[in-house]
mmCIF file with all atom_site columns, C-alpha atoms in Angstrom:
data_model
loop_
_atom_site.group_PDB
_atom_site.id
_atom_site.type_symbol
_atom_site.label_atom_id
_atom_site.label_alt_id
_atom_site.label_comp_id
_atom_site.label_asym_id
_atom_site.label_entity_id
_atom_site.label_seq_id
_atom_site.pdbx_PDB_ins_code
_atom_site.Cartn_x
_atom_site.Cartn_y
_atom_site.Cartn_z
_atom_site.occupancy
_atom_site.B_iso_or_equiv
_atom_site.pdbx_formal_charge
_atom_site.auth_seq_id
_atom_site.auth_comp_id
_atom_site.auth_asym_id
_atom_site.auth_atom_id
_atom_site.pdbx_PDB_model_num
ATOM 1   C CA . GLY E 1 1   ? -18.852 -7.176  -15.626 1.00 53.00 ? 1   GLY E CA 1
ATOM 2   C CA . GLY E 1 2   ? -17.898 -3.626  -14.426 1.00 63.00 ? 2   GLY E CA 1
ATOM 3   C CA . ALA E 1 3   ? -15.587 -1.736  -16.975 1.00 68.00 ? 3   ALA E CA 1
ATOM 4   C CA . GLY E 1 4   ? -11.302 -2.559  -16.130 1.00 69.00 ? 4   GLY E CA 1
ATOM 5   C CA . PRO E 1 5   ? -8.876  -0.758  -14.377 1.00 74.00 ? 5   PRO E CA 1
ATOM 6   C CA . ARG E 1 6   ? -8.776  2.603   -16.528 1.00 82.00 ? 6   ARG E CA 1
ATOM 7   C CA . PHE E 1 7   ? -4.788  2.416   -15.969 1.00 89.00 ? 7   PHE E CA 1
ATOM 8   C CA . ASP E 1 8   ? -1.217  0.848   -16.816 1.00 91.00 ? 8   ASP E CA 1
ATOM 9   C CA . GLN E 1 9   ? -1.456  -2.061  -14.045 1.00 93.00 ? 9   GLN E CA 1
ATOM 10  C CA . ARG E 1 10  ? 2.113   -3.538  -15.120 1.00 95.00 ? 10  ARG E CA 1
ATOM 11  C CA . ALA E 1 11  ? 3.243   0.605   -14.671 1.00 95.00 ? 11  ALA E CA 1
ATOM 12  C CA . LEU E 1 12  ? 1.730   0.650   -11.293 1.00 96.00 ? 12  LEU E CA 1
ATOM 13  C CA . VAL E 1 13  ? 2.861   -3.022  -10.131 1.00 96.00 ? 13  VAL E CA 1
ATOM 14  C CA . SER E 1 14  ? 6.885   -1.586  -10.940 1.00 97.00 ? 14  SER E CA 1
ATOM 15  C CA . VAL E 1 15  ? 6.194   1.288   -9.099  1.00 97.00 ? 15  VAL E CA 1
ATOM 16  C CA . LEU E 1 16  ? 5.091   -1.211  -5.997  1.00 98.00 ? 16  LEU E CA 1
ATOM 17  C CA . ARG E 1 17  ? 8.323   -3.350  -7.005  1.00 98.00 ? 17  ARG E CA 1
ATOM 18  C CA . ARG E 1 18  ? 10.698  -0.940  -6.797  1.00 98.00 ? 18  ARG E CA 1
ATOM 19  C CA . ILE E 1 19  ? 9.615   1.279   -3.659  1.00 98.00 ? 19  ILE E CA 1
ATOM 20  C CA . ALA E 1 20  ? 9.156   -2.473  -1.898  1.00 98.00 ? 20  ALA E CA 1
ATOM 21  C CA . GLU E 1 21  ? 12.400  -3.370  -3.223  1.00 98.00 ? 21  GLU E CA 1
ATOM 22  C CA . ALA E 1 22  ? 14.442  -0.636  -1.699  1.00 98.00 ? 22  ALA E CA 1
ATOM 23  C CA . THR E 1 23  ? 12.116  -0.704  1.540   1.00 98.00 ? 23  THR E CA 1
ATOM 24  C CA . ILE E 1 24  ? 13.524  -4.392  2.496   1.00 98.00 ? 24  ILE E CA 1
ATOM 25  C CA . GLY E 1 25  ? 16.693  -3.409  1.293   1.00 98.00 ? 25  GLY E CA 1
ATOM 26  C CA . ILE E 1 26  ? 17.030  -1.091  4.512   1.00 97.00 ? 26  ILE E CA 1
ATOM 27  C CA . PHE E 1 27  ? 16.549  -3.426  6.655   1.00 96.00 ? 27  PHE E CA 1
ATOM 28  C CA . GLY E 1 28  ? 17.628  -6.465  4.983   1.00 97.00 ? 28  GLY E CA 1
ATOM 29  C CA . ASP E 1 29  ? 14.940  -8.443  5.726   1.00 97.00 ? 29  ASP E CA 1
ATOM 30  C CA . ALA E 1 30  ? 10.936  -8.221  5.425   1.00 97.00 ? 30  ALA E CA 1
ATOM 31  C CA . PRO E 1 31  ? 9.070   -8.800  8.419   1.00 96.00 ? 31  PRO E CA 1
ATOM 32  C CA . TYR E 1 32  ? 6.105   -10.382 6.727   1.00 96.00 ? 32  TYR E CA 1
ATOM 33  C CA . LYS E 1 33  ? 5.165   -13.664 4.560   1.00 96.00 ? 33  LYS E CA 1
ATOM 34  C CA . ASP E 1 34  ? 3.075   -11.347 2.350   1.00 96.00 ? 34  ASP E CA 1
ATOM 35  C CA . TYR E 1 35  ? 2.583   -7.989  1.938   1.00 97.00 ? 35  TYR E CA 1
ATOM 36  C CA . THR E 1 36  ? -0.573  -6.577  0.043   1.00 98.00 ? 36  THR E CA 1
ATOM 37  C CA . PHE E 1 37  ? -1.547  -2.914  -1.103  1.00 97.00 ? 37  PHE E CA 1
ATOM 38  C CA . ILE E 1 38  ? -5.153  -2.531  -1.145  1.00 97.00 ? 38  ILE E CA 1
ATOM 39  C CA . PHE E 1 39  ? -6.162  0.483   -3.098  1.00 94.00 ? 39  PHE E CA 1
ATOM 40  C CA . ALA E 1 40  ? -9.830  1.900   -2.684  1.00 92.00 ? 40  ALA E CA 1
ATOM 41  C CA . GLY E 1 41  ? -11.361 5.046   -3.010  1.00 86.00 ? 41  GLY E CA 1
ATOM 42  C CA . GLY E 1 42  ? -10.743 8.104   -0.783  1.00 85.00 ? 42  GLY E CA 1
ATOM 43  C CA . GLY E 1 43  ? -7.383  9.554   0.258   1.00 87.00 ? 43  GLY E CA 1
ATOM 44  C CA . GLY E 1 44  ? -4.811  9.211   2.519   1.00 92.00 ? 44  GLY E CA 1
ATOM 45  C CA . GLY E 1 45  ? -3.299  6.057   3.898   1.00 96.00 ? 45  GLY E CA 1
ATOM 46  C CA . LEU E 1 46  ? -3.695  3.128   6.824   1.00 95.00 ? 46  LEU E CA 1
ATOM 47  C CA . GLU E 1 47  ? -1.113  0.856   7.648   1.00 95.00 ? 47  GLU E CA 1
ATOM 48  C CA . HIS E 1 48  ? -1.766  -2.753  8.717   1.00 95.00 ? 48  HIS E CA 1
ATOM 49  C CA . LEU E 1 49  ? 0.303   -5.816  10.043  1.00 95.00 ? 49  LEU E CA 1
ATOM 50  C CA . ASN E 1 50  ? 0.752   -6.919  6.905   1.00 97.00 ? 50  ASN E CA 1
ATOM 51  C CA . SER E 1 51  ? -1.187  -5.087  4.429   1.00 98.00 ? 51  SER E CA 1
ATOM 52  C CA . THR E 1 52  ? -1.903  -0.935  3.428   1.00 98.00 ? 52  THR E CA 1
ATOM 53  C CA . THR E 1 53  ? -5.018  0.745   2.587   1.00 97.00 ? 53  THR E CA 1
ATOM 54  C CA . ILE E 1 54  ? -4.552  3.798   0.244   1.00 97.00 ? 54  ILE E CA 1
ATOM 55  C CA . GLY E 1 55  ? -7.052  5.929   -0.620  1.00 95.00 ? 55  GLY E CA 1
ATOM 56  C CA . PHE E 1 56  ? -6.941  5.672   -4.902  1.00 91.00 ? 56  PHE E CA 1
ATOM 57  C CA . ASP E 1 57  ? -7.872  7.199   -7.871  1.00 91.00 ? 57  ASP E CA 1
ATOM 58  C CA . GLN E 1 58  ? -7.283  5.787   -11.118 1.00 91.00 ? 58  GLN E CA 1
ATOM 59  C CA . ASP E 1 59  ? -7.404  8.777   -13.104 1.00 92.00 ? 59  ASP E CA 1
ATOM 60  C CA . ARG E 1 60  ? -4.224  10.215  -11.358 1.00 92.00 ? 60  ARG E CA 1
ATOM 61  C CA . VAL E 1 61  ? -2.459  6.570   -11.994 1.00 93.00 ? 61  VAL E CA 1
ATOM 62  C CA . ARG E 1 62  ? -3.222  6.971   -15.561 1.00 92.00 ? 62  ARG E CA 1
ATOM 63  C CA . ARG E 1 63  ? -1.492  9.892   -16.348 1.00 94.00 ? 63  ARG E CA 1
ATOM 64  C CA . ASP E 1 64  ? 1.292   9.325   -13.767 1.00 95.00 ? 64  ASP E CA 1
ATOM 65  C CA . PRO E 1 65  ? 2.046   5.453   -12.714 1.00 92.00 ? 65  PRO E CA 1
ATOM 66  C CA . ALA E 1 66  ? 3.840   6.425   -9.286  1.00 95.00 ? 66  ALA E CA 1
ATOM 67  C CA . ALA E 1 67  ? 0.983   9.342   -7.844  1.00 94.00 ? 67  ALA E CA 1
ATOM 68  C CA . PHE E 1 68  ? 0.834   7.917   -5.411  1.00 96.00 ? 68  PHE E CA 1
ATOM 69  C CA . GLU E 1 69  ? 4.677   6.485   -4.470  1.00 97.00 ? 69  GLU E CA 1
ATOM 70  C CA . GLU E 1 70  ? 4.778   8.769   -1.067  1.00 97.00 ? 70  GLU E CA 1
ATOM 71  C CA . VAL E 1 71  ? 1.758   7.187   1.007   1.00 97.00 ? 71  VAL E CA 1
ATOM 72  C CA . THR E 1 72  ? 2.986   3.394   -0.522  1.00 98.00 ? 72  THR E CA 1
ATOM 73  C CA . ALA E 1 73  ? 5.795   4.052   0.797   1.00 98.00 ? 73  ALA E CA 1
ATOM 74  C CA . HIS E 1 74  ? 5.241   5.605   4.058   1.00 98.00 ? 74  HIS E CA 1
ATOM 75  C CA . GLU E 1 75  ? 2.942   3.249   4.499   1.00 98.00 ? 75  GLU E CA 1
ATOM 76  C CA . LEU E 1 76  ? 5.185   0.367   3.814   1.00 98.00 ? 76  LEU E CA 1
ATOM 77  C CA . PHE E 1 77  ? 7.685   1.191   5.980   1.00 98.00 ? 77  PHE E CA 1
ATOM 78  C CA . HIS E 1 78  ? 5.301   1.365   9.281   1.00 98.00 ? 78  HIS E CA 1
ATOM 79  C CA . ALA E 1 79  ? 5.417   -3.068  8.578   1.00 98.00 ? 79  ALA E CA 1
ATOM 80  C CA . TRP E 1 80  ? 8.395   -2.576  10.268  1.00 97.00 ? 80  TRP E CA 1
ATOM 81  C CA . ASN E 1 81  ? 8.171   1.280   12.216  1.00 96.00 ? 81  ASN E CA 1
ATOM 82  C CA . VAL E 1 82  ? 5.095   1.510   14.114  1.00 95.00 ? 82  VAL E CA 1
ATOM 83  C CA . LYS E 1 83  ? 3.622   -2.516  13.407  1.00 95.00 ? 83  LYS E CA 1
ATOM 84  C CA . ARG E 1 84  ? 6.979   -4.248  14.964  1.00 95.00 ? 84  ARG E CA 1
ATOM 85  C CA . ILE E 1 85  ? 8.433   -1.642  16.427  1.00 93.00 ? 85  ILE E CA 1
ATOM 86  C CA . ARG E 1 86  ? 6.395   0.528   18.553  1.00 90.00 ? 86  ARG E CA 1
ATOM 87  C CA . PRO E 1 87  ? 5.403   2.843   21.314  1.00 89.00 ? 87  PRO E CA 1
ATOM 88  C CA . VAL E 1 88  ? 3.913   0.620   23.668  1.00 90.00 ? 88  VAL E CA 1
ATOM 89  C CA . GLU E 1 89  ? 0.744   3.162   23.292  1.00 89.00 ? 89  GLU E CA 1
ATOM 90  C CA . LEU E 1 90  ? 0.057   2.041   19.576  1.00 89.00 ? 90  LEU E CA 1
ATOM 91  C CA . GLY E 1 91  ? -1.386  -1.295  20.725  1.00 86.00 ? 91  GLY E CA 1
ATOM 92  C CA . PRO E 1 92  ? -2.778  -3.580  21.485  1.00 86.00 ? 92  PRO E CA 1
ATOM 93  C CA . PHE E 1 93  ? -4.780  -0.086  21.512  1.00 83.00 ? 93  PHE E CA 1
ATOM 94  C CA . ASP E 1 94  ? -7.612  0.831   23.621  1.00 83.00 ? 94  ASP E CA 1
ATOM 95  C CA . TYR E 1 95  ? -10.623 2.833   21.815  1.00 85.00 ? 95  TYR E CA 1
ATOM 96  C CA . THR E 1 96  ? -12.719 3.934   24.470  1.00 90.00 ? 96  THR E CA 1
ATOM 97  C CA . ALA E 1 97  ? -9.888  6.990   24.886  1.00 85.00 ? 97  ALA E CA 1
ATOM 98  C CA . PRO E 1 98  ? -7.654  9.114   23.118  1.00 85.00 ? 98  PRO E CA 1
ATOM 99  C CA . VAL E 1 99  ? -4.145  7.261   22.045  1.00 88.00 ? 99  VAL E CA 1
ATOM 100 C CA . ARG E 1 100 ? -1.704  9.526   23.504  1.00 93.00 ? 100 ARG E CA 1
ATOM 101 C CA . THR E 1 101 ? 1.987   8.807   23.064  1.00 95.00 ? 101 THR E CA 1
ATOM 102 C CA . ARG E 1 102 ? 5.357   11.071  22.983  1.00 97.00 ? 102 ARG E CA 1
ATOM 103 C CA . ASN E 1 103 ? 6.714   9.436   20.119  1.00 97.00 ? 103 ASN E CA 1
ATOM 104 C CA . LEU E 1 104 ? 4.700   10.333  17.613  1.00 97.00 ? 104 LEU E CA 1
ATOM 105 C CA . TRP E 1 105 ? 7.160   12.044  15.923  1.00 97.00 ? 105 TRP E CA 1
ATOM 106 C CA . LEU E 1 106 ? 9.430   9.192   15.871  1.00 97.00 ? 106 LEU E CA 1
ATOM 107 C CA . ALA E 1 107 ? 6.714   6.703   14.478  1.00 97.00 ? 107 ALA E CA 1
ATOM 108 C CA . GLU E 1 108 ? 5.329   9.324   11.960  1.00 97.00 ? 108 GLU E CA 1
ATOM 109 C CA . GLY E 1 109 ? 8.013   11.254  11.408  1.00 98.00 ? 109 GLY E CA 1
ATOM 110 C CA . VAL E 1 110 ? 11.086  9.390   11.413  1.00 98.00 ? 110 VAL E CA 1
ATOM 111 C CA . THR E 1 111 ? 8.817   7.437   8.716   1.00 98.00 ? 111 THR E CA 1
ATOM 112 C CA . ASP E 1 112 ? 9.054   10.482  6.594   1.00 98.00 ? 112 ASP E CA 1
ATOM 113 C CA . TYR E 1 113 ? 11.832  10.617  6.347   1.00 98.00 ? 113 TYR E CA 1
ATOM 114 C CA . TYR E 1 114 ? 12.897  7.169   5.179   1.00 98.00 ? 114 TYR E CA 1
ATOM 115 C CA . THR E 1 115 ? 9.762   7.700   3.041   1.00 98.00 ? 115 THR E CA 1
ATOM 116 C CA . ASN E 1 116 ? 12.157  10.116  1.124   1.00 98.00 ? 116 ASN E CA 1
ATOM 117 C CA . VAL E 1 117 ? 14.973  7.532   1.217   1.00 98.00 ? 117 VAL E CA 1
ATOM 118 C CA . ILE E 1 118 ? 12.814  4.723   -0.415  1.00 98.00 ? 118 ILE E CA 1
ATOM 119 C CA . LEU E 1 119 ? 11.835  6.898   -3.131  1.00 98.00 ? 119 LEU E CA 1
ATOM 120 C CA . ALA E 1 120 ? 15.067  8.399   -4.013  1.00 98.00 ? 120 ALA E CA 1
ATOM 121 C CA . ARG E 1 121 ? 17.020  4.239   -3.318  1.00 98.00 ? 121 ARG E CA 1
ATOM 122 C CA . SER E 1 122 ? 13.672  3.048   -5.995  1.00 98.00 ? 122 SER E CA 1
ATOM 123 C CA . GLY E 1 123 ? 14.792  5.690   -8.601  1.00 98.00 ? 123 GLY E CA 1
ATOM 124 C CA . LEU E 1 124 ? 11.873  6.952   -8.715  1.00 98.00 ? 124 LEU E CA 1
ATOM 125 C CA . ASP E 1 125 ? 13.206  10.024  -7.323  1.00 98.00 ? 125 ASP E CA 1
ATOM 126 C CA . SER E 1 126 ? 16.432  11.526  -8.270  1.00 98.00 ? 126 SER E CA 1
ATOM 127 C CA . GLU E 1 127 ? 19.271  13.167  -5.743  1.00 97.00 ? 127 GLU E CA 1
ATOM 128 C CA . ARG E 1 128 ? 17.977  16.110  -6.020  1.00 98.00 ? 128 ARG E CA 1
ATOM 129 C CA . ASP E 1 129 ? 14.277  15.416  -5.600  1.00 98.00 ? 129 ASP E CA 1
ATOM 130 C CA . PHE E 1 130 ? 15.644  14.036  -2.257  1.00 98.00 ? 130 PHE E CA 1
ATOM 131 C CA . THR E 1 131 ? 17.886  17.120  -1.407  1.00 98.00 ? 131 THR E CA 1
ATOM 132 C CA . ARG E 1 132 ? 14.923  19.468  -2.870  1.00 98.00 ? 132 ARG E CA 1
ATOM 133 C CA . LYS E 1 133 ? 12.692  17.968  -0.255  1.00 98.00 ? 133 LYS E CA 1
ATOM 134 C CA . LEU E 1 134 ? 14.453  17.734  2.452   1.00 98.00 ? 134 LEU E CA 1
ATOM 135 C CA . ALA E 1 135 ? 15.092  21.799  1.890   1.00 98.00 ? 135 ALA E CA 1
ATOM 136 C CA . ALA E 1 136 ? 11.954  22.601  1.234   1.00 98.00 ? 136 ALA E CA 1
ATOM 137 C CA . SER E 1 137 ? 10.933  20.552  5.325   1.00 98.00 ? 137 SER E CA 1
ATOM 138 C CA . ILE E 1 138 ? 13.970  22.760  6.997   1.00 98.00 ? 138 ILE E CA 1
ATOM 139 C CA . ALA E 1 139 ? 12.533  25.836  5.433   1.00 98.00 ? 139 ALA E CA 1
ATOM 140 C CA . SER E 1 140 ? 8.976   25.105  6.775   1.00 98.00 ? 140 SER E CA 1
ATOM 141 C CA . HIS E 1 141 ? 10.324  24.309  10.110  1.00 98.00 ? 141 HIS E CA 1
ATOM 142 C CA . ARG E 1 142 ? 12.984  27.513  10.296  1.00 98.00 ? 142 ARG E CA 1
ATOM 143 C CA . ALA E 1 143 ? 9.869   29.582  9.296   1.00 98.00 ? 143 ALA E CA 1
ATOM 144 C CA . ASN E 1 144 ? 7.752   28.192  12.393  1.00 98.00 ? 144 ASN E CA 1
ATOM 145 C CA . PRO E 1 145 ? 8.475   29.950  15.509  1.00 97.00 ? 145 PRO E CA 1
ATOM 146 C CA . ALA E 1 146 ? 6.636   26.608  17.759  1.00 97.00 ? 146 ALA E CA 1
ATOM 147 C CA . ARG E 1 147 ? 9.582   25.070  16.787  1.00 98.00 ? 147 ARG E CA 1
ATOM 148 C CA . LEU E 1 148 ? 11.613  27.087  19.610  1.00 98.00 ? 148 LEU E CA 1
ATOM 149 C CA . THR E 1 149 ? 8.226   26.501  22.065  1.00 97.00 ? 149 THR E CA 1
ATOM 150 C CA . VAL E 1 150 ? 6.354   22.947  21.147  1.00 98.00 ? 150 VAL E CA 1
ATOM 151 C CA . SER E 1 151 ? 8.957   20.012  21.468  1.00 98.00 ? 151 SER E CA 1
ATOM 152 C CA . PRO E 1 152 ? 8.228   17.063  19.293  1.00 98.00 ? 152 PRO E CA 1
ATOM 153 C CA . GLU E 1 153 ? 7.170   14.879  22.459  1.00 98.00 ? 153 GLU E CA 1
ATOM 154 C CA . ARG E 1 154 ? 5.030   17.951  23.281  1.00 98.00 ? 154 ARG E CA 1
ATOM 155 C CA . ALA E 1 155 ? 3.511   18.129  19.166  1.00 97.00 ? 155 ALA E CA 1
ATOM 156 C CA . SER E 1 156 ? 3.167   14.305  19.566  1.00 97.00 ? 156 SER E CA 1
ATOM 157 C CA . TRP E 1 157 ? 1.256   14.155  23.107  1.00 97.00 ? 157 TRP E CA 1
ATOM 158 C CA . THR E 1 158 ? -1.213  17.257  22.577  1.00 96.00 ? 158 THR E CA 1
ATOM 159 C CA . VAL E 1 159 ? -2.193  16.406  19.507  1.00 94.00 ? 159 VAL E CA 1
ATOM 160 C CA . TRP E 1 160 ? -5.464  15.810  20.335  1.00 91.00 ? 160 TRP E CA 1
ATOM 161 C CA . ASP E 1 161 ? -6.257  18.852  22.485  1.00 94.00 ? 161 ASP E CA 1
ATOM 162 C CA . GLY E 1 162 ? -7.161  22.270  20.991  1.00 90.00 ? 162 GLY E CA 1
ATOM 163 C CA . PRO E 1 163 ? -5.099  25.398  19.643  1.00 82.00 ? 163 PRO E CA 1
ATOM 164 C CA . ASP E 1 164 ? -4.653  26.837  23.258  1.00 94.00 ? 164 ASP E CA 1
ATOM 165 C CA . VAL E 1 165 ? -2.955  23.884  24.439  1.00 96.00 ? 165 VAL E CA 1
ATOM 166 C CA . ASN E 1 166 ? 0.369   24.552  23.534  1.00 96.00 ? 166 ASN E CA 1
ATOM 167 C CA . GLY E 1 167 ? 0.076   28.542  23.295  1.00 95.00 ? 167 GLY E CA 1
ATOM 168 C CA . GLY E 1 168 ? -1.994  28.621  20.789  1.00 94.00 ? 168 GLY E CA 1
ATOM 169 C CA . GLU E 1 169 ? 1.686   27.722  18.863  1.00 96.00 ? 169 GLU E CA 1
ATOM 170 C CA . TYR E 1 170 ? 1.478   24.538  16.437  1.00 96.00 ? 170 TYR E CA 1
ATOM 171 C CA . ILE E 1 171 ? 4.614   22.589  14.780  1.00 97.00 ? 171 ILE E CA 1
ATOM 172 C CA . SER E 1 172 ? 3.449   18.765  12.585  1.00 97.00 ? 172 SER E CA 1
ATOM 173 C CA . TYR E 1 173 ? 5.369   15.496  14.820  1.00 98.00 ? 173 TYR E CA 1
ATOM 174 C CA . TYR E 1 174 ? 5.627   14.534  11.158  1.00 98.00 ? 174 TYR E CA 1
ATOM 175 C CA . LEU E 1 175 ? 7.934   17.690  10.161  1.00 98.00 ? 175 LEU E CA 1
ATOM 176 C CA . GLN E 1 176 ? 10.007  17.465  13.408  1.00 98.00 ? 176 GLN E CA 1
ATOM 177 C CA . GLY E 1 177 ? 10.074  13.690  13.099  1.00 98.00 ? 177 GLY E CA 1
ATOM 178 C CA . GLU E 1 178 ? 11.345  13.641  9.663   1.00 98.00 ? 178 GLU E CA 1
ATOM 179 C CA . LEU E 1 179 ? 14.514  16.552  10.367  1.00 98.00 ? 179 LEU E CA 1
ATOM 180 C CA . LEU E 1 180 ? 15.425  14.241  13.054  1.00 98.00 ? 180 LEU E CA 1
ATOM 181 C CA . GLY E 1 181 ? 15.372  11.698  11.140  1.00 98.00 ? 181 GLY E CA 1
ATOM 182 C CA . PHE E 1 182 ? 17.634  13.325  8.810   1.00 98.00 ? 182 PHE E CA 1
ATOM 183 C CA . LEU E 1 183 ? 19.799  14.187  11.600  1.00 98.00 ? 183 LEU E CA 1
ATOM 184 C CA . LEU E 1 184 ? 19.512  10.586  13.193  1.00 97.00 ? 184 LEU E CA 1
ATOM 185 C CA . ASP E 1 185 ? 20.757  9.316   10.488  1.00 97.00 ? 185 ASP E CA 1
ATOM 186 C CA . LEU E 1 186 ? 23.781  11.241  9.493   1.00 97.00 ? 186 LEU E CA 1
ATOM 187 C CA . ALA E 1 187 ? 24.785  10.715  13.512  1.00 98.00 ? 187 ALA E CA 1
ATOM 188 C CA . ILE E 1 188 ? 24.769  6.917   12.441  1.00 97.00 ? 188 ILE E CA 1
ATOM 189 C CA . ARG E 1 189 ? 25.674  6.951   9.302   1.00 95.00 ? 189 ARG E CA 1
ATOM 190 C CA . ASP E 1 190 ? 29.076  9.132   11.084  1.00 97.00 ? 190 ASP E CA 1
ATOM 191 C CA . SER E 1 191 ? 29.807  6.938   14.243  1.00 97.00 ? 191 SER E CA 1
ATOM 192 C CA . THR E 1 192 ? 29.522  3.949   12.778  1.00 96.00 ? 192 THR E CA 1
ATOM 193 C CA . GLY E 1 193 ? 31.216  4.623   9.030   1.00 90.00 ? 193 GLY E CA 1
#
């Protein structure tokens, strides 16, 4: 047989459990019976209906069991926001052409905001970590002049186009959506108590 894992499996499972519990706590219930985290080589993550594939590096997890906490929380949140609640263009897919929607800021960016909420609620990030990340995102947004000319809907719609489509300006719909998610959360909390 091959060599076993080179990391503390229990520590990783503890991180996954904390993320799952915090995420389910946001919605009150899970939309699935079973959910599978598929860790494989490579990078990034990809959500599926009842699972996610996450690029994985055993050496990073050995050094820090929470090394993949952000991508894990992000992809799990997609079990609700993108896989169950989604823009009509995001499924079923037409694989013959680029998928265009004005709502990637909502699908991906708001998910980024809740990634930070999940990590704070799970105790994997401190309140200070949460505010530091939010402050960095606000600073990044304010430093980008494209915020004045490229709306979140436009940034979402033109993701497949070249840099000239928006007059050479670029701003991430992830960033815009993260900050809009924060503002929507504040507005909802304020209006509902």
